[in-house]
PDB file of C-alpha atoms in Angstrom:
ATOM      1  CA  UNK A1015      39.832  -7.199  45.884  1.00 55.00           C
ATOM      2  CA  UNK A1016      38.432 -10.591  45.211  1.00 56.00           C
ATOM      3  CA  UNK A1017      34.824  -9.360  45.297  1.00 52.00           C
ATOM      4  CA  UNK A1018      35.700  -6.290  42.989  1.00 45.00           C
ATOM      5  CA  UNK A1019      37.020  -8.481  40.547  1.00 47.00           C
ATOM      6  CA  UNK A1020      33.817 -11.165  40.425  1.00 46.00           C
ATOM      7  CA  UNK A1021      31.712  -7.675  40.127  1.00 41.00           C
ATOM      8  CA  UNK A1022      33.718  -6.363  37.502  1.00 37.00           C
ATOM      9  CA  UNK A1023      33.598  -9.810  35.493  1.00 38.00           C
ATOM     10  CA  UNK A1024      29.985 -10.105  35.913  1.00 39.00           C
ATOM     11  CA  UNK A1025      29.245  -6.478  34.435  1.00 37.00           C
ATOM     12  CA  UNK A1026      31.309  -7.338  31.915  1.00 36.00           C
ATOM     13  CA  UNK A1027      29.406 -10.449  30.607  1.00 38.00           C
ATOM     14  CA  UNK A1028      26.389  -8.146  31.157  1.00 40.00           C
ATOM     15  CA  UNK A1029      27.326  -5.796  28.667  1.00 37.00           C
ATOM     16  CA  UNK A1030      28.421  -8.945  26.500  1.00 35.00           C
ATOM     17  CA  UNK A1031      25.163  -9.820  26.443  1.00 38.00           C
ATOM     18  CA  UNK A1032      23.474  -7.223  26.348  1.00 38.00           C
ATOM     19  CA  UNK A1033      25.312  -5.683  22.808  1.00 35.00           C
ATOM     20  CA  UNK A1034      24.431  -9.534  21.730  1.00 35.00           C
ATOM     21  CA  UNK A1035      21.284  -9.235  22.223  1.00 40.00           C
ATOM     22  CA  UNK A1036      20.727  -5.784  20.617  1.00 38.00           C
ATOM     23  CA  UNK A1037      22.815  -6.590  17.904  1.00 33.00           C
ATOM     24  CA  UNK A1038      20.511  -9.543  16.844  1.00 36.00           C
ATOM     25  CA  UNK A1039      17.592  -7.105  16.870  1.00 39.00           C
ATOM     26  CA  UNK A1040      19.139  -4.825  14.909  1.00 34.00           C
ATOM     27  CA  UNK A1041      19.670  -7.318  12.154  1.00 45.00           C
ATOM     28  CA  UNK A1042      15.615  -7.638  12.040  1.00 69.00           C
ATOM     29  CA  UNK A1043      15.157  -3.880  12.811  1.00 91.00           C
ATOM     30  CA  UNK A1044      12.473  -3.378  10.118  1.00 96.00           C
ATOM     31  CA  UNK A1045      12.925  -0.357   8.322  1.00 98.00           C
ATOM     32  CA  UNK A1046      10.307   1.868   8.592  1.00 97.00           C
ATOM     33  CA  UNK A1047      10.703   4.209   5.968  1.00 98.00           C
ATOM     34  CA  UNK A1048      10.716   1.679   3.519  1.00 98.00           C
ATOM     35  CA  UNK A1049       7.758  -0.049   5.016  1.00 98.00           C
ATOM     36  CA  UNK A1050       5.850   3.484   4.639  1.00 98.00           C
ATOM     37  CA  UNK A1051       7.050   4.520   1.495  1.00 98.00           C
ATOM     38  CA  UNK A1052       5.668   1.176  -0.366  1.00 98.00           C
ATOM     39  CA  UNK A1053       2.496   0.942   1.958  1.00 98.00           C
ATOM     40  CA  UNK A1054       2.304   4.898   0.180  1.00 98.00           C
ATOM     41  CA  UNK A1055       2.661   3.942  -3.092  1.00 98.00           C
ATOM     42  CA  UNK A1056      -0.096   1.469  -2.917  1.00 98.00           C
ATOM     43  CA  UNK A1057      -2.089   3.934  -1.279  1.00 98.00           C
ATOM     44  CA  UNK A1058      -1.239   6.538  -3.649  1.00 98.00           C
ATOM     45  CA  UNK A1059      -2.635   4.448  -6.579  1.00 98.00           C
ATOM     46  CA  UNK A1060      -6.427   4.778  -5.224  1.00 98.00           C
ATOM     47  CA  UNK A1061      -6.317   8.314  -3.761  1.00 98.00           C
ATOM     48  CA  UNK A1062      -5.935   7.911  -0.324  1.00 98.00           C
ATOM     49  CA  UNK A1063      -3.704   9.810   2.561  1.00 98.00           C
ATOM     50  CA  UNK A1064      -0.375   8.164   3.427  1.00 98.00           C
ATOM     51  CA  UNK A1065       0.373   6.046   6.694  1.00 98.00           C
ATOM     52  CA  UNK A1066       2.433   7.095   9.479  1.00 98.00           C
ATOM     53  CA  UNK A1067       4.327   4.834  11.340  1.00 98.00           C
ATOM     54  CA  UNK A1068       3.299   4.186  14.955  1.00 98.00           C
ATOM     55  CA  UNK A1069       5.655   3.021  17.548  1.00 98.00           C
ATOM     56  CA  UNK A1070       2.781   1.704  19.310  1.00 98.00           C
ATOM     57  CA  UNK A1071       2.024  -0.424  16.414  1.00 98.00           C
ATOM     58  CA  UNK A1072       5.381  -2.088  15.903  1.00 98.00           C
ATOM     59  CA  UNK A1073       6.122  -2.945  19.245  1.00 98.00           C
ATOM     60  CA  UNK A1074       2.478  -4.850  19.355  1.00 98.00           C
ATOM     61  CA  UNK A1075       3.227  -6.620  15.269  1.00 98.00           C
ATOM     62  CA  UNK A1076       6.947  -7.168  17.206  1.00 98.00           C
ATOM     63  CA  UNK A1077       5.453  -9.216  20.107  1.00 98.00           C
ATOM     64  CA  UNK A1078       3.418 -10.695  18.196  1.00 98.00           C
ATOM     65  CA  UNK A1079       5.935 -11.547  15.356  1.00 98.00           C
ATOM     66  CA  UNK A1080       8.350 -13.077  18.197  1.00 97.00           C
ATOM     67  CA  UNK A1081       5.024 -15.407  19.431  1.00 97.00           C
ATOM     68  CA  UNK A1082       4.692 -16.733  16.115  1.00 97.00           C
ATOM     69  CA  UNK A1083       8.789 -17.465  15.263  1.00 96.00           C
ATOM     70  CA  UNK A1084       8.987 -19.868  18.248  1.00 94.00           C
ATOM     71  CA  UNK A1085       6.900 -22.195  16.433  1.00 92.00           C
ATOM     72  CA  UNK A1086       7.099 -20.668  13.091  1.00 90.00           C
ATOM     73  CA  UNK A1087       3.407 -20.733  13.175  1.00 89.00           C
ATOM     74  CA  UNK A1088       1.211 -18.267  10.792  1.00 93.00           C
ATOM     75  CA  UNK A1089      -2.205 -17.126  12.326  1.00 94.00           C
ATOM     76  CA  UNK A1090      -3.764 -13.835  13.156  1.00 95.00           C
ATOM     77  CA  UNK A1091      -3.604 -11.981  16.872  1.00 96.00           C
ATOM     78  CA  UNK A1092      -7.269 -11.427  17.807  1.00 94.00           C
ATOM     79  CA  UNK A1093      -5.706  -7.977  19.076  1.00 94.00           C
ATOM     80  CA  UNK A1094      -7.853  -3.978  18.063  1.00 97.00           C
ATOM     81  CA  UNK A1095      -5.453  -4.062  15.462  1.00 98.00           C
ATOM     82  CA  UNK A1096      -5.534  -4.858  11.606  1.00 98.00           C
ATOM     83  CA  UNK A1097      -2.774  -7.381  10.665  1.00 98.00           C
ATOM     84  CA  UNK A1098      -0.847  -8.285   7.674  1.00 98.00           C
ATOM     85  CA  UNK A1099       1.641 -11.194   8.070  1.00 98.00           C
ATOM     86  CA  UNK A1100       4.500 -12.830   5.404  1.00 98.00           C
ATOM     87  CA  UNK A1101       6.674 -15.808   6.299  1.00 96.00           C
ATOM     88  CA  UNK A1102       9.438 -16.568   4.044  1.00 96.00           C
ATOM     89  CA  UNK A1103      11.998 -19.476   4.216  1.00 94.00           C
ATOM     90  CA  UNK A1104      15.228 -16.527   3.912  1.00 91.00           C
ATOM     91  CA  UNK A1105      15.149 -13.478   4.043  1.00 91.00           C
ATOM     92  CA  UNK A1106      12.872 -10.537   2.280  1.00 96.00           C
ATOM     93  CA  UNK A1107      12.222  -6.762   2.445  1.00 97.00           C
ATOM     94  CA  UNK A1108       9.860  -4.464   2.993  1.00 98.00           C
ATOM     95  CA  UNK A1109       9.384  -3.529  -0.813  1.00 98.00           C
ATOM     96  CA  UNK A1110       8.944  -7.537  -1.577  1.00 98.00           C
ATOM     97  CA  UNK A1111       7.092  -8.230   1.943  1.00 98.00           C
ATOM     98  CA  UNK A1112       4.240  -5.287   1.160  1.00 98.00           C
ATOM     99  CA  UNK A1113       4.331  -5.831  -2.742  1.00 98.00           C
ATOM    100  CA  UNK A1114       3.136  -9.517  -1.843  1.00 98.00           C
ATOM    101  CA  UNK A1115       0.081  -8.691   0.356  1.00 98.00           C
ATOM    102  CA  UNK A1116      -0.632  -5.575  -2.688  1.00 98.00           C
ATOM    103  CA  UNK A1117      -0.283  -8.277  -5.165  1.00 98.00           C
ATOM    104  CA  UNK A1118      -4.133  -9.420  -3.886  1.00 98.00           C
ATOM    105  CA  UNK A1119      -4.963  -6.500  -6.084  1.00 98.00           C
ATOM    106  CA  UNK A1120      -6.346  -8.674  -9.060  1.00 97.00           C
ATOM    107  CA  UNK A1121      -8.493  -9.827  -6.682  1.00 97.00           C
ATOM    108  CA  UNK A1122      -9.977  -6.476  -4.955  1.00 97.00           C
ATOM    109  CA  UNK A1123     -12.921  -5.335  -7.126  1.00 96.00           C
ATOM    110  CA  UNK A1124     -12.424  -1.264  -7.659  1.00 97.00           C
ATOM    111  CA  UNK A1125     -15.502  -0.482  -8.941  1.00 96.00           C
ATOM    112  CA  UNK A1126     -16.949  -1.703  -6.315  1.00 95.00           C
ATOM    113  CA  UNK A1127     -14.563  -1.556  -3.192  1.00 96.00           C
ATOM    114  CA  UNK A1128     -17.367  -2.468  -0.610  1.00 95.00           C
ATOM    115  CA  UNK A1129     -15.372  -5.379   2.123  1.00 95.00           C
ATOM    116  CA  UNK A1130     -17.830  -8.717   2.138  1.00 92.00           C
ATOM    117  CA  UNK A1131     -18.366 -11.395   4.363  1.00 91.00           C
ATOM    118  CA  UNK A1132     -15.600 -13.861   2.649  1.00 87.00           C
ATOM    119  CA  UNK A1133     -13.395 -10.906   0.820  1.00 83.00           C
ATOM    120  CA  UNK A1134     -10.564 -11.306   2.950  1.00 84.00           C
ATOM    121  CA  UNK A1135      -9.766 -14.806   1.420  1.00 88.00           C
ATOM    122  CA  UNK A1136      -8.453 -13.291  -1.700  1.00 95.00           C
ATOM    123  CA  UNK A1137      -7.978  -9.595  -1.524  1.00 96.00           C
ATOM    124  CA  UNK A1138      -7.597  -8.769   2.560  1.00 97.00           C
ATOM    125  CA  UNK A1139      -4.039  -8.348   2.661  1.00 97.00           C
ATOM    126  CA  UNK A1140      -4.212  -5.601  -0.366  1.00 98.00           C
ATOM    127  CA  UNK A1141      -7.541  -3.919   1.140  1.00 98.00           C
ATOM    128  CA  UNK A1142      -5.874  -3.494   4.487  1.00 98.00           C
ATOM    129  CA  UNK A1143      -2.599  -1.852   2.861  1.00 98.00           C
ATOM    130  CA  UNK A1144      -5.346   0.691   1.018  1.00 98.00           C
ATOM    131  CA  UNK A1145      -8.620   1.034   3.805  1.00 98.00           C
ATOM    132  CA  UNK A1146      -8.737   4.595   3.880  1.00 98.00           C
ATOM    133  CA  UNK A1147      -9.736   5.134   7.541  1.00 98.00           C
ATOM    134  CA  UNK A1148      -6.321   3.417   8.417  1.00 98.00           C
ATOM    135  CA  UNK A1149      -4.366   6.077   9.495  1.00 98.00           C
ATOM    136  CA  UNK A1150      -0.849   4.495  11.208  1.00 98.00           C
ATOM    137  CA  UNK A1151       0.965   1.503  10.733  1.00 98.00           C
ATOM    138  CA  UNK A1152       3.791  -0.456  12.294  1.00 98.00           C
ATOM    139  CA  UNK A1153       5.666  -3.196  11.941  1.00 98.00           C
ATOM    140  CA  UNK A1154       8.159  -5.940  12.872  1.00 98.00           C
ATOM    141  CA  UNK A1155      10.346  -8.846  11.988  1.00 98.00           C
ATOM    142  CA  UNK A1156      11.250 -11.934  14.083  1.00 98.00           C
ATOM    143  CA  UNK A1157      13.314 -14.982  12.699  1.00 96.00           C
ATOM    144  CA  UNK A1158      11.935 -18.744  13.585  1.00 95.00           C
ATOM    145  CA  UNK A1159      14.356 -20.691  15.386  1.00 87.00           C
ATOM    146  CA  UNK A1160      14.819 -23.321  12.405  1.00 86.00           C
ATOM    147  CA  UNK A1161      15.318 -20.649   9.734  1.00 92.00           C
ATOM    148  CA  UNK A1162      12.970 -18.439   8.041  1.00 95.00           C
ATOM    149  CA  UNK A1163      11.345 -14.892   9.009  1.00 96.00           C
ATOM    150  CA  UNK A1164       8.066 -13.617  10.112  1.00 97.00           C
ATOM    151  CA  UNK A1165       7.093  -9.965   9.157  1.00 98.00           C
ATOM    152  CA  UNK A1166       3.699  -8.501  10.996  1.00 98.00           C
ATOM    153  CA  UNK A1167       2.188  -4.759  10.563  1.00 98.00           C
ATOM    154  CA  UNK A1168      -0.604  -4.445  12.234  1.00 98.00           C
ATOM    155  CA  UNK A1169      -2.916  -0.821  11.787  1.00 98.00           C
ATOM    156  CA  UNK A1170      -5.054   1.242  13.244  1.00 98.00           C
ATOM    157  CA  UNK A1171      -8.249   1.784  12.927  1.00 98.00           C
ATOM    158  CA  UNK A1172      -8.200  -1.658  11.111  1.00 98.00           C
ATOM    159  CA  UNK A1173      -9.563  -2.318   7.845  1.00 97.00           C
ATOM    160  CA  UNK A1174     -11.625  -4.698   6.311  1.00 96.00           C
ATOM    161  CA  UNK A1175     -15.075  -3.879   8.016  1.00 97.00           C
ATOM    162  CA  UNK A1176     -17.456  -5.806   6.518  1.00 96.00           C
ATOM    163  CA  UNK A1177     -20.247  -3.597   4.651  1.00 96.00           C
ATOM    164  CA  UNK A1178     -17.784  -0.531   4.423  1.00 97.00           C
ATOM    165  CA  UNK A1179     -15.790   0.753   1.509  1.00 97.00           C
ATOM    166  CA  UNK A1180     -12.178   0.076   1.096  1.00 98.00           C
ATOM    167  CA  UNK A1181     -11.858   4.268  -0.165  1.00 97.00           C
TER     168      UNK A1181
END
């Protein structure tokens, strides 16, 4: 009886746990829907076809999210990917995180939306959001362990090829 009841205490603090766990995920579950719709509307403005999210995607900008909240550290993955990242002391959403990276825009040069060597400084984040070859998108939140939140997408193909156009 003795050993029934250490089992039954330990799959209880398992499940403890475990709804812990998942429930502090689900507080940075990104939404992805929201994420798509304003990647769209960027998108929309210059012609080109919509994202679609990509599992694949998010659970790569998710790991790599995590990597960078342990030291609250900002720097690109050198992963196949393209990558877009935001840190913010609070809190944000995907409408404010993607409307920063678009708000490069008075940067990116439309008549003539060929990526140079050096573009990225000033207009990558928005070129990435519209590079029409980019065809999926996901993405991820993880909060640094002295406050503050990191949000990654990452795409595929990735954007910003030097001597190709943006659309």
């Amino acid at each position: 009886m003795k050993s029934y009841k250490i089992v039954l205490v330990f799959v209880l603090l398992a499940t403890v746990c475990s709804f812990t766990l998942n429930a502090s995920k689900m507080v940075n579950a990104i939404d992805k829907e929201a994420i798509l719709k304003q990647h769209n509307f960027y998108r929309d403005q210059v012609g080109v076809p919509h994202l679609e999210w990509s599992d694949e995607l998010a659970e790569y900008a998710q790991n790599w999210a995590d990597k960078l909240a342990k030291k609250c550290n900002m720097y690109h993955s050198s992963g196949p990917y393209g990558e877009n990242i935001y840190w913010t002391s609070g809190s944000s959403t995907e409408a404010l995180v993607v409307d920063y990276w678009a708000s490069e825009e008075k940067y990116f040069n439309h008549r003539n939306p060929t990526y140079k060597k050096g573009s990225g400084r000033k207009s990558g984040h928005y070129s990435q959001i519209i590079w029409s070859e980019t065809t999926h998108v996901g993405g991820a939140i993880a909060n640094c362990k002295h406050g503050g939140q990191i949000w990654v997408c990452n795409y595929d193909p990735h954007g910003n090829v030097i001597g190709r156009k943006a659309y």
